[in-house]
PDB file of C-alpha atoms in Angstrom:
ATOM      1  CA  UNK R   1       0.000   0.000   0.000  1.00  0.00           C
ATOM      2  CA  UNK R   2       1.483   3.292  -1.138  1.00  0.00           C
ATOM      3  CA  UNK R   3       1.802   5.506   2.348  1.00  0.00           C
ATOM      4  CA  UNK R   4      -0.044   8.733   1.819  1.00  0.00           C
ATOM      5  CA  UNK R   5       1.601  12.446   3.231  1.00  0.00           C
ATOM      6  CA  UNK R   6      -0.357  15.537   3.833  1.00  0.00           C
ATOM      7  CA  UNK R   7       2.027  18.281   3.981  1.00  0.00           C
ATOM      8  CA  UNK R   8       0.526  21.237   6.607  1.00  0.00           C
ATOM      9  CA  UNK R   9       1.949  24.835   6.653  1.00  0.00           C
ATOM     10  CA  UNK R  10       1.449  27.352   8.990  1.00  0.00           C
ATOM     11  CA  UNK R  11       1.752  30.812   8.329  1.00  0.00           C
ATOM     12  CA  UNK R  12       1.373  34.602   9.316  1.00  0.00           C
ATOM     13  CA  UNK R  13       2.484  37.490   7.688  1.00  0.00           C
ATOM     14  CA  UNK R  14       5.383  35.217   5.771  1.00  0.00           C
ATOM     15  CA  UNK R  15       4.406  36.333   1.780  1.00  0.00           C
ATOM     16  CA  UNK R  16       8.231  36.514   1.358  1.00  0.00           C
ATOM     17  CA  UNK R  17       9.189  33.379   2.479  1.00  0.00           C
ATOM     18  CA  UNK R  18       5.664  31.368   2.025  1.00  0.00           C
ATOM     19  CA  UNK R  19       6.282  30.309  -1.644  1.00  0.00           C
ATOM     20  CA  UNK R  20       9.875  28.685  -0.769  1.00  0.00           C
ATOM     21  CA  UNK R  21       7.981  26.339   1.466  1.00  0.00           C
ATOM     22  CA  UNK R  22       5.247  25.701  -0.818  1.00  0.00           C
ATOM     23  CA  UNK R  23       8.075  24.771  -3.442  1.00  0.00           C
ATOM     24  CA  UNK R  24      10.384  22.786  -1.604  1.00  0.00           C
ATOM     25  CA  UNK R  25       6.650  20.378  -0.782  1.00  0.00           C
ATOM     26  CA  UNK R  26       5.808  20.379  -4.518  1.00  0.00           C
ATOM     27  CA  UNK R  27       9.474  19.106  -5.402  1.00  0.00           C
ATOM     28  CA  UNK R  28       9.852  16.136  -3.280  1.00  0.00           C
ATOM     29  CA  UNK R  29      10.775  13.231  -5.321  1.00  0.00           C
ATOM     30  CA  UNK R  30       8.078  11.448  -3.311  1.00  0.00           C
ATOM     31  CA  UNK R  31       4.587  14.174  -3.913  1.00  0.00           C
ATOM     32  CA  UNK R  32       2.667  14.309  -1.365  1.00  0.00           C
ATOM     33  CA  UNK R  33      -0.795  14.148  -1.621  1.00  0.00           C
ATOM     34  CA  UNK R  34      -1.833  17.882  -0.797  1.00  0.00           C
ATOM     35  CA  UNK R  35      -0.687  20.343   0.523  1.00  0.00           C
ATOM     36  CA  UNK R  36      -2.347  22.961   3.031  1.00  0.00           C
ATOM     37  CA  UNK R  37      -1.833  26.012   3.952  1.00  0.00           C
ATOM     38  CA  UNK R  38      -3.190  27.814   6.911  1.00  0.00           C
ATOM     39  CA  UNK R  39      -2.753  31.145   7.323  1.00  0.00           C
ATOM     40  CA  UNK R  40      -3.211  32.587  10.582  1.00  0.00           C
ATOM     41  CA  UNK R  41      -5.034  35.494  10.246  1.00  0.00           C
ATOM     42  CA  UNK R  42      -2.113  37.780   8.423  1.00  0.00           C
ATOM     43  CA  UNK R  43      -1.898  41.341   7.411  1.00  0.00           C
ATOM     44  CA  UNK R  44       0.381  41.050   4.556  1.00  0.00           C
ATOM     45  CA  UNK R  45      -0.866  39.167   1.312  1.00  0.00           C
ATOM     46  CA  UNK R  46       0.395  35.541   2.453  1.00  0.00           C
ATOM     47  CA  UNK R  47      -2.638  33.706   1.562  1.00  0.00           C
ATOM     48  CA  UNK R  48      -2.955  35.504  -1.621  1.00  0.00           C
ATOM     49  CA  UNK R  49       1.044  34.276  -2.607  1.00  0.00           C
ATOM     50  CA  UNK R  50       0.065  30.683  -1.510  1.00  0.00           C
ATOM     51  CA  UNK R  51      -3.404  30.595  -3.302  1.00  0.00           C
ATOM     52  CA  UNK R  52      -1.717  31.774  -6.341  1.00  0.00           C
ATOM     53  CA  UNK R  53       1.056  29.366  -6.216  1.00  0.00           C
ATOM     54  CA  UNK R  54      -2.196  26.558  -6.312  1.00  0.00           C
ATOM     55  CA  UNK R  55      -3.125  28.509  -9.566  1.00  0.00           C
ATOM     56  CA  UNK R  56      -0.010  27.222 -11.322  1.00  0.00           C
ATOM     57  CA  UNK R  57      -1.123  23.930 -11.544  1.00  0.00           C
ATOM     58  CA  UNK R  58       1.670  22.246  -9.964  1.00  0.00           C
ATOM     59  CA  UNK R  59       2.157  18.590  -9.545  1.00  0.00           C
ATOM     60  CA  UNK R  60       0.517  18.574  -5.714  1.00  0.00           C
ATOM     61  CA  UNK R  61      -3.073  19.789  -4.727  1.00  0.00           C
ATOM     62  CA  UNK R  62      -2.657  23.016  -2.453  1.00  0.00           C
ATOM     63  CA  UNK R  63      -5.524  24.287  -0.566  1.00  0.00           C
ATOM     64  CA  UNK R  64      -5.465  27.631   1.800  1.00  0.00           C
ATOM     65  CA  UNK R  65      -7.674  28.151   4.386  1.00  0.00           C
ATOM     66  CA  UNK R  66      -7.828  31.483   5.852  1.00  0.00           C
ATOM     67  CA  UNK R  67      -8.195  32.150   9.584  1.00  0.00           C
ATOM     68  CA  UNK R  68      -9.689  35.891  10.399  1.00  0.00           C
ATOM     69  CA  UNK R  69      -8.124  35.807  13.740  1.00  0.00           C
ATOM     70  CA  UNK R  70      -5.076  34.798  14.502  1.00  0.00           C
ATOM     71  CA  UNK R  71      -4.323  32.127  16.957  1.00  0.00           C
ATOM     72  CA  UNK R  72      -0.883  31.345  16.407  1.00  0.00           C
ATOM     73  CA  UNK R  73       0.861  28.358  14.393  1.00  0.00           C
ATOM     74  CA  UNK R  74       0.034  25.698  16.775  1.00  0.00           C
ATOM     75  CA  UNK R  75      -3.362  25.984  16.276  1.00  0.00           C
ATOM     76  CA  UNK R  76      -2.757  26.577  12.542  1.00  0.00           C
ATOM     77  CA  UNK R  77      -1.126  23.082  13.035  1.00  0.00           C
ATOM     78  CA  UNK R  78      -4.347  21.276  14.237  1.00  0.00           C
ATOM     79  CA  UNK R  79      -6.696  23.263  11.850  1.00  0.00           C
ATOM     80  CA  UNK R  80      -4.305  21.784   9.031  1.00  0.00           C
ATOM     81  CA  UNK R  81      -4.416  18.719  10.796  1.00  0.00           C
ATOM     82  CA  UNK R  82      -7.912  18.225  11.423  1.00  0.00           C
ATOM     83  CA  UNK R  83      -8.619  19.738   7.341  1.00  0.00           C
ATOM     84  CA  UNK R  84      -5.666  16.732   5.934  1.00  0.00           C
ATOM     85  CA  UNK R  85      -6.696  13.096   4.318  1.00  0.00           C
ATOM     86  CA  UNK R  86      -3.519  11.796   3.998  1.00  0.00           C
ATOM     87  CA  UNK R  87      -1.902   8.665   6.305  1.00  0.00           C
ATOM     88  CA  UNK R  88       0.886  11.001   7.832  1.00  0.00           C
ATOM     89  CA  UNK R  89       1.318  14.734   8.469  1.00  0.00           C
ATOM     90  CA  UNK R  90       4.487  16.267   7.618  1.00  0.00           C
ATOM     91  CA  UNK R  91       4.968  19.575   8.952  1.00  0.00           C
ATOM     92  CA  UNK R  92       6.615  22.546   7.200  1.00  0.00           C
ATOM     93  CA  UNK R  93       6.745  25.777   9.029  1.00  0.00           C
ATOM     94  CA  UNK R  94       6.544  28.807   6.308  1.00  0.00           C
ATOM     95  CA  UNK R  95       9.821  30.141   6.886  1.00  0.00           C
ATOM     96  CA  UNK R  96      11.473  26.420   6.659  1.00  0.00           C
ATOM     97  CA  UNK R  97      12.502  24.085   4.055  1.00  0.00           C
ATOM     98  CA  UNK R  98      13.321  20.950   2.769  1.00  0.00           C
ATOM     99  CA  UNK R  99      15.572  18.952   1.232  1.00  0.00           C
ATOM    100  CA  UNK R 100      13.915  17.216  -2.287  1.00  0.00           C
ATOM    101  CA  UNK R 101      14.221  13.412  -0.421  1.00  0.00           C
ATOM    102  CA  UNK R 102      12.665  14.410   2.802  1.00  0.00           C
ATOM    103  CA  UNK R 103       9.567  12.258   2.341  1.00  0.00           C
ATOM    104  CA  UNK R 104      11.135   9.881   0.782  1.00  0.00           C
ATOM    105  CA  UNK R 105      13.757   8.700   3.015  1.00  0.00           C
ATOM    106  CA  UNK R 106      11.552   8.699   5.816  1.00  0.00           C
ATOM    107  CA  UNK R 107       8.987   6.569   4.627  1.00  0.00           C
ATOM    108  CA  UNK R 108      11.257   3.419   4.766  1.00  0.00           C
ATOM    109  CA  UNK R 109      11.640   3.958   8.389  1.00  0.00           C
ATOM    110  CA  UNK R 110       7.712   3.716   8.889  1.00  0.00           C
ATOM    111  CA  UNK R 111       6.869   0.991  11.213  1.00  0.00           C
ATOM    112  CA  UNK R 112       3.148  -0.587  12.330  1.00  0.00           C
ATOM    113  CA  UNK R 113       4.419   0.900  15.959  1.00  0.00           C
ATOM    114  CA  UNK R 114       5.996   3.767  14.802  1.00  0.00           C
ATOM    115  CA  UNK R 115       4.007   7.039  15.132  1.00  0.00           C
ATOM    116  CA  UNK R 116       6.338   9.783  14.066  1.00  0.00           C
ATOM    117  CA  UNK R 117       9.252  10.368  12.003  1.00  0.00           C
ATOM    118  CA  UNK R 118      12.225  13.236  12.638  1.00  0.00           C
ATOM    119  CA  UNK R 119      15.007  14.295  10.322  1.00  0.00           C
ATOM    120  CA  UNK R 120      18.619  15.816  11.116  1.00  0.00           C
ATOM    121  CA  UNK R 121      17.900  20.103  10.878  1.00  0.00           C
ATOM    122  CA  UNK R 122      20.346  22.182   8.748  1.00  0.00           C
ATOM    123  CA  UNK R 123      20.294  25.828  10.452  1.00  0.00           C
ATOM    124  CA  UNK R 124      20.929  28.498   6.891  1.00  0.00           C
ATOM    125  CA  UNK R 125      21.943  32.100   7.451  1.00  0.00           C
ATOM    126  CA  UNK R 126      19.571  34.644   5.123  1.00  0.00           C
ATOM    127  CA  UNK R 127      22.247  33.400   2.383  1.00  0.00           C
ATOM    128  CA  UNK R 128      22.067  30.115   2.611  1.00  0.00           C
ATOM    129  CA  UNK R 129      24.772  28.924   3.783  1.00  0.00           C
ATOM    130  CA  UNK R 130      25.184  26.477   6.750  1.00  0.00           C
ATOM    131  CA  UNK R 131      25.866  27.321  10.190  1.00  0.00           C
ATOM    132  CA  UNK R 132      25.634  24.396  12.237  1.00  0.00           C
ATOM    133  CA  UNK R 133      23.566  21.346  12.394  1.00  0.00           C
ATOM    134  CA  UNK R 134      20.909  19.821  15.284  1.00  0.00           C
ATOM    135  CA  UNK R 135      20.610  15.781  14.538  1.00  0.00           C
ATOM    136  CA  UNK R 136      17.486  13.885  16.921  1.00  0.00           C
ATOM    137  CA  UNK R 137      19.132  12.236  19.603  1.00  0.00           C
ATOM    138  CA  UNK R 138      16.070  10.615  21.510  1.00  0.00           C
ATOM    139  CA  UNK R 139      16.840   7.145  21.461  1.00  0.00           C
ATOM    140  CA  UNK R 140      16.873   6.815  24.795  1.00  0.00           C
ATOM    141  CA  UNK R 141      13.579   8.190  26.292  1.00  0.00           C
ATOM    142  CA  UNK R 142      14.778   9.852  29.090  1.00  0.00           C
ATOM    143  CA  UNK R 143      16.777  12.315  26.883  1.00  0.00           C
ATOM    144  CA  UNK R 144      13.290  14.199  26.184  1.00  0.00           C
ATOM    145  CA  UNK R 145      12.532  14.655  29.579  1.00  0.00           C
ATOM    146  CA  UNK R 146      15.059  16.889  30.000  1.00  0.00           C
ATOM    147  CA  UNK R 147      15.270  18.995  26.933  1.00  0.00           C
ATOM    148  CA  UNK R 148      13.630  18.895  23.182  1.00  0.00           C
ATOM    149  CA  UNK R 149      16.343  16.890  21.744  1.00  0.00           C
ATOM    150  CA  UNK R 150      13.946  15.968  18.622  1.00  0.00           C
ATOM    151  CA  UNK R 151      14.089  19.805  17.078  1.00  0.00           C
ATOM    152  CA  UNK R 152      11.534  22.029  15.669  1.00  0.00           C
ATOM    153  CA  UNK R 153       8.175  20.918  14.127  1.00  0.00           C
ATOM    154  CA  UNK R 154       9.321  20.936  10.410  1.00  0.00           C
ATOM    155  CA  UNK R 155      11.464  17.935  11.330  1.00  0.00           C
ATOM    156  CA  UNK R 156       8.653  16.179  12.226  1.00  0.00           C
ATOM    157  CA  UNK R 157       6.096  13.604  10.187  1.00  0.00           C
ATOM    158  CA  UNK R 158       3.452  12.591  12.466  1.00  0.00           C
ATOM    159  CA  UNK R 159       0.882   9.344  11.790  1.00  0.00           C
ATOM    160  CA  UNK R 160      -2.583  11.781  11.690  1.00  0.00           C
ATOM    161  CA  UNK R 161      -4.291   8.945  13.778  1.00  0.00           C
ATOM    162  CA  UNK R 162      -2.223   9.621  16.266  1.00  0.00           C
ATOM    163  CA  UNK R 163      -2.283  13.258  16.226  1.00  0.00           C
ATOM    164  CA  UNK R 164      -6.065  13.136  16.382  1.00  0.00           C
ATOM    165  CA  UNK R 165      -5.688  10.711  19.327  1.00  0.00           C
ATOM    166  CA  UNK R 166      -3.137  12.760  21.693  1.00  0.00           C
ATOM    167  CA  UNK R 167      -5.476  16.481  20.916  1.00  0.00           C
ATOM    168  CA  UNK R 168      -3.014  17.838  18.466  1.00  0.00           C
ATOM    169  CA  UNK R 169      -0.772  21.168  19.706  1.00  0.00           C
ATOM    170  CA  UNK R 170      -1.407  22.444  22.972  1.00  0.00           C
ATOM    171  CA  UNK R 171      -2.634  26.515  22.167  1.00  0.00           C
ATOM    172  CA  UNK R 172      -2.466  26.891  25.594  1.00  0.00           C
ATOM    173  CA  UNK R 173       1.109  27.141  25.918  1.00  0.00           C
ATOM    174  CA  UNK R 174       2.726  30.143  25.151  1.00  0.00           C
ATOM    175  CA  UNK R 175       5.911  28.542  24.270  1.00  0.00           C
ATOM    176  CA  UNK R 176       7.504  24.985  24.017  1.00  0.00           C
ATOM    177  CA  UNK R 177       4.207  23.348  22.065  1.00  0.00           C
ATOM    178  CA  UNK R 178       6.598  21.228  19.966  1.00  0.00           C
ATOM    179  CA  UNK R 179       8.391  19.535  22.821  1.00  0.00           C
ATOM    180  CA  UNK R 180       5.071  19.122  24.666  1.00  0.00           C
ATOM    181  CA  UNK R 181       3.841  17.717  21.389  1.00  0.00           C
ATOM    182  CA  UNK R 182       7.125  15.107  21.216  1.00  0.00           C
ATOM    183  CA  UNK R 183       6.335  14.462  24.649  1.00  0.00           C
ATOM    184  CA  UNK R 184       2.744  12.614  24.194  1.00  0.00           C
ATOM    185  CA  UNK R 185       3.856  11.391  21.047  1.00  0.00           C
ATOM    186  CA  UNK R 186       6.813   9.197  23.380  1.00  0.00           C
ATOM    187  CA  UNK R 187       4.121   8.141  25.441  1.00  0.00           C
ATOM    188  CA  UNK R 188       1.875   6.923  22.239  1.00  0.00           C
ATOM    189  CA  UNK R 189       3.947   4.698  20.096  1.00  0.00           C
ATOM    190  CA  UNK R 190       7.780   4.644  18.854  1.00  0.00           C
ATOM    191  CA  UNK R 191       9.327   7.589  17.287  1.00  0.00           C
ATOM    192  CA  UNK R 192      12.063   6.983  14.482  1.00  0.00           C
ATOM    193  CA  UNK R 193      14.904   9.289  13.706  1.00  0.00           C
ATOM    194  CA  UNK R 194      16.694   9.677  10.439  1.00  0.00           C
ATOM    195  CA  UNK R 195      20.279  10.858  10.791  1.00  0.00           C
ATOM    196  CA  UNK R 196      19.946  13.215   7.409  1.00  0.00           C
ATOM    197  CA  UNK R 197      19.686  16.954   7.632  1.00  0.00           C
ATOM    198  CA  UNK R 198      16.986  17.211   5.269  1.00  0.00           C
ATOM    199  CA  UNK R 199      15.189  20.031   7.232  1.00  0.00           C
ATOM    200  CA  UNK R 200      16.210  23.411   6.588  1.00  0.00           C
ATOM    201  CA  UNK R 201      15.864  25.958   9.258  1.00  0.00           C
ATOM    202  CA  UNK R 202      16.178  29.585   7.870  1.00  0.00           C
ATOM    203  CA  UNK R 203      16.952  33.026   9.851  1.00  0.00           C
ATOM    204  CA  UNK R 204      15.515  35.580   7.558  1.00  0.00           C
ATOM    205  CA  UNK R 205      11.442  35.620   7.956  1.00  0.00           C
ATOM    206  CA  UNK R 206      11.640  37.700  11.344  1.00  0.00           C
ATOM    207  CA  UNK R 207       9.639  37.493  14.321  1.00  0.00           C
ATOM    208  CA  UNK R 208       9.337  33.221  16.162  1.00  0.00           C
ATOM    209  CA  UNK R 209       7.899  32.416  19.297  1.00  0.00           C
ATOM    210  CA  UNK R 210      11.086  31.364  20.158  1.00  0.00           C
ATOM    211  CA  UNK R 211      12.624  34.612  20.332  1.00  0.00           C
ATOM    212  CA  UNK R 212       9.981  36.086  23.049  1.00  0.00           C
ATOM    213  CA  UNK R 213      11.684  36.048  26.066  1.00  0.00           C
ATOM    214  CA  UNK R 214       8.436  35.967  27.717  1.00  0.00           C
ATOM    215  CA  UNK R 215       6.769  33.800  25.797  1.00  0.00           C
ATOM    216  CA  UNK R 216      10.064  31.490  26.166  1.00  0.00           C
ATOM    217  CA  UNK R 217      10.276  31.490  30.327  1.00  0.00           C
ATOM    218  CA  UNK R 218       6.291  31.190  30.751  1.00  0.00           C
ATOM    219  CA  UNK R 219       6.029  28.001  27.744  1.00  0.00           C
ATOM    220  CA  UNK R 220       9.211  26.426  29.528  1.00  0.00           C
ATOM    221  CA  UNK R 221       7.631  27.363  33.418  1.00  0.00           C
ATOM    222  CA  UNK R 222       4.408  25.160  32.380  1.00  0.00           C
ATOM    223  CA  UNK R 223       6.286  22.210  31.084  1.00  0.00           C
ATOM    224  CA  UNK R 224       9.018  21.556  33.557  1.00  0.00           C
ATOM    225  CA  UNK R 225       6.290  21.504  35.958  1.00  0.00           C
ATOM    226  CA  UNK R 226       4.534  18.627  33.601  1.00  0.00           C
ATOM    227  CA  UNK R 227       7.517  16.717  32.697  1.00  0.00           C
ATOM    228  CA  UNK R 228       8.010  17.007  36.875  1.00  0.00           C
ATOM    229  CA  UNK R 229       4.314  15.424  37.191  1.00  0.00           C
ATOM    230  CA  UNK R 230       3.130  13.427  34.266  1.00  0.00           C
ATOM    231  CA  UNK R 231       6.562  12.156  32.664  1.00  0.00           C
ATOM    232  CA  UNK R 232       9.348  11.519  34.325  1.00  0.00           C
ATOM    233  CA  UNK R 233       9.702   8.629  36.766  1.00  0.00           C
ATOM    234  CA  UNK R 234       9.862   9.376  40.633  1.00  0.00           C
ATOM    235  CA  UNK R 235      13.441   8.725  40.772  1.00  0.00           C
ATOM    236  CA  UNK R 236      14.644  10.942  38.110  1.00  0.00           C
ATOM    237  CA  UNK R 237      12.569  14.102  39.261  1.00  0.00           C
ATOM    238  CA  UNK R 238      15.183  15.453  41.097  1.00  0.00           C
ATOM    239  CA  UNK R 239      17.912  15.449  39.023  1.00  0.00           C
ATOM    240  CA  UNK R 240      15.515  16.484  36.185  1.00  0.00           C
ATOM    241  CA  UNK R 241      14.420  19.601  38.223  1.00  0.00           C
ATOM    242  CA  UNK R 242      17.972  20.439  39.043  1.00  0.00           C
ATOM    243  CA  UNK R 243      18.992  20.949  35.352  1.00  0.00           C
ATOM    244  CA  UNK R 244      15.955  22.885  34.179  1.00  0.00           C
ATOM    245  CA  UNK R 245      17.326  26.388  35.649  1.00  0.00           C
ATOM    246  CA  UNK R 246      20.851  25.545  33.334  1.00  0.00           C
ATOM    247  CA  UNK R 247      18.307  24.452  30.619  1.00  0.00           C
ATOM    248  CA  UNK R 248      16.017  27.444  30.833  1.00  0.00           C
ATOM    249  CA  UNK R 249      19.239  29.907  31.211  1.00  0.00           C
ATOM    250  CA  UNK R 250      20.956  28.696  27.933  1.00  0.00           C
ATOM    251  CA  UNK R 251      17.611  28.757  26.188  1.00  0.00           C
ATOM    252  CA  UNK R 252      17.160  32.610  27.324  1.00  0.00           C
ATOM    253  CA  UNK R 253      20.862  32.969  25.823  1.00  0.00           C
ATOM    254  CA  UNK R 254      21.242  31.564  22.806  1.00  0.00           C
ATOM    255  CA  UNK R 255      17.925  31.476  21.102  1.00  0.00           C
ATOM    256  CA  UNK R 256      16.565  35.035  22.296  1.00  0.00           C
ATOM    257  CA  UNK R 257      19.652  36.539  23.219  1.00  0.00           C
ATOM    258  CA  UNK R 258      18.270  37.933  26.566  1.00  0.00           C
ATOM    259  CA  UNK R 259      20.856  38.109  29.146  1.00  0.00           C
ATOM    260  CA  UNK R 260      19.201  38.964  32.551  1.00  0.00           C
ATOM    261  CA  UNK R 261      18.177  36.234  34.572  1.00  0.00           C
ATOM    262  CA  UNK R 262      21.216  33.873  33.284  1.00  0.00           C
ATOM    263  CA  UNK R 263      23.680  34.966  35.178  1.00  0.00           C
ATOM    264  CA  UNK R 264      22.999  32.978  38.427  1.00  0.00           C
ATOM    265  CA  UNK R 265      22.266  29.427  36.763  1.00  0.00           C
ATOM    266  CA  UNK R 266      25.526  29.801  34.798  1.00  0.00           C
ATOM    267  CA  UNK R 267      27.696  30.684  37.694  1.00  0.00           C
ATOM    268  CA  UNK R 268      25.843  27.700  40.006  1.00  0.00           C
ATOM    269  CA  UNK R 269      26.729  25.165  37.146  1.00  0.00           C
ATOM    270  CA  UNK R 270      30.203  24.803  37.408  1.00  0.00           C
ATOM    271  CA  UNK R 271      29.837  25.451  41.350  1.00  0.00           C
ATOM    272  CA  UNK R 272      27.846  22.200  41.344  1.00  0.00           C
ATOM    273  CA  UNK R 273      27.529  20.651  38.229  1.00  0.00           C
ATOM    274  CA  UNK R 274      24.866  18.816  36.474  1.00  0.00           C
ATOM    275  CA  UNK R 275      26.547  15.699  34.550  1.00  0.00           C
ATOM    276  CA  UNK R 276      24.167  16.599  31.428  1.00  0.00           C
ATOM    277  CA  UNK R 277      26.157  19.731  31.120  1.00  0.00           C
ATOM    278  CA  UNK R 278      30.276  20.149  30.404  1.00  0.00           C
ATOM    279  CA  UNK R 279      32.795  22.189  32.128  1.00  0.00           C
ATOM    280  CA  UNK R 280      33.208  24.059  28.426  1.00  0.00           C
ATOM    281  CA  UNK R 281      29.298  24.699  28.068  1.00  0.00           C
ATOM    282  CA  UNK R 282      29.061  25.901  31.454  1.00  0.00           C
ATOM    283  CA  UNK R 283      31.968  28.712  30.849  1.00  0.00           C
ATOM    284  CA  UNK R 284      30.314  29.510  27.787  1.00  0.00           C
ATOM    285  CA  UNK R 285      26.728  30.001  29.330  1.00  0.00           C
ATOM    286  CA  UNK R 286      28.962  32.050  32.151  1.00  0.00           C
ATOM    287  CA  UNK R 287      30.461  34.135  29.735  1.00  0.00           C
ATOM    288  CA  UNK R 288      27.826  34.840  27.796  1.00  0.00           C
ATOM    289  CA  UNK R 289      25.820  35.768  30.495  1.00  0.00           C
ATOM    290  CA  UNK R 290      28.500  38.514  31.169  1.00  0.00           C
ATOM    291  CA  UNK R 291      28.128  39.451  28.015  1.00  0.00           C
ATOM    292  CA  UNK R 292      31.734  38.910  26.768  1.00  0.00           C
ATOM    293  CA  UNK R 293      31.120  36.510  24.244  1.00  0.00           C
ATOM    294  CA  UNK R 294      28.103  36.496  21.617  1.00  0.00           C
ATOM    295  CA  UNK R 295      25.463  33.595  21.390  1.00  0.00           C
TER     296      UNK R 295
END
């Protein structure tokens, strides 16, 4: 039986960026079946670029639909979800992209117990090129429980069943959906990991969640305190709750590049440190947080 892939894109005010994502779906040596585009209520002319990139007549189906308020991409994620037909849901943030084989070298790792797929992420400056690259590295369990060691949703292809099953995206999380998301998915079935970086992750569409400090400490705040409860076993709480301040410090460094607040988790690391962490990533933290190196 040929395995069928809905490809669902979120997006808000990303006309810019909207029809490389759109492109790199329609070029995928294996085609999807459709793809969808939400958009989440934008005030540029997103939906208009991705409605008239499904006037060209490519190869793959592409349907928008059009939110009038916005509600932010993780509920853009389960209105795609809820609107696809296809087997598995591969997600493709607007501002990402893909390499031409994603789909196809995942489907071969597609198991009867296996409920999501990752790839290997390629970060890309505005000019393409490479600056460093995040692989999956959950093949032990317990790895999740302490940080989202999976990557960002455009990594991910998720069995729709199962999405429908486990509720989809929390919205009510201001921050850390997709690791909450990775989280329930553990807990539902296997997850397989493809060591390729066939996910692109681009800096040049502007504004992410993950770059509101706010948004950042309140999202993590709410799931330490259910990975503390509803995940991790009794025995590992403690150490897990220890390394969340380091966790939640190098977070606020590197990926939003807000200092204040870091200072004090960095300089208790090396005092007493956690063995997730090395003497060489606590000194950077430390110096960052001093401001006398960039993130």
């Amino acid at each position: 039986m040929t395995t069928t892939i809905s490809v669902v894109i979120p997006a808000r005010n990303r006309a810019a960026v909207i029809g490389r994502a759109i492109a790199c779906a329609n070029n995928q040596t294996f085609l999807p079946i459709e793809i969808i585009v939400v958009d989440d209520g934008s005030d540029d002319n997103g939906a208009t670029v991705a409605a008239a990139q499904a006037a060209q007549g490519d190869a793959v189906p592409i349907r928008v639909i059009p939110l009038d308020t916005r509600a932010g991409a993780p509920n853009a994620r389960n209105v795609g979800a809820a609107a696809a037909t296809g087997e598995w849901i591969a997600l493709l943030d607007s501002d990402d992209g893909w390499d031409e084989t994603k789909l196809a070298s995942l489907i071969p790792l597609i198991d009867d117990d296996v409920v999501a797929v990752f790839s290997d992420t390629v970060f890309l400056d505005g000019l393409g090129g490479s600056t460093r690259k995040f692989g999956p590295t959950a093949e032990n369990p317990e790895e999740l429980l302490y940080e989202n060691t999976l990557g960002g949703c455009s990594a991910a292809m998720i069995r729709r069943q199962t999405f429908v099953d486990i509720g989809g995206f929390d919205i009510t999380l201001p921050s850390c959906q997709d690791w909450d998301m990775w989280l329930k998915l553990q807990q539902a079935g296997r997850i397989a990991l493809c060591h390729e970086p066939l996910t692109q992750y681009y800096f040049d569409a502007g504004d992410r969640i993950s770059r509101n400090p706010r948004s950042v400490v309140e999202g993590h705040e709410v799931l330490y305190a259910r990975i503390l409860s509803d995940y991790a076993p009794a025995e590992r709480v403690a150490d897990i709750r220890r390394f969340q301040p380091f966790h939640l410090a190098q977070t606020l460094a590197y990926f939003t590049g807000v200092r204040k607040g870091t200072f004090r988790a960095a300089i208790r690391n090396p005092v007493r440190p956690h063995p997730r962490t090395t003497r060489r990533s606590a000194i950077h933290l430390l110096a960052t947080s001093w401001g006398l190196t960039r993130a």
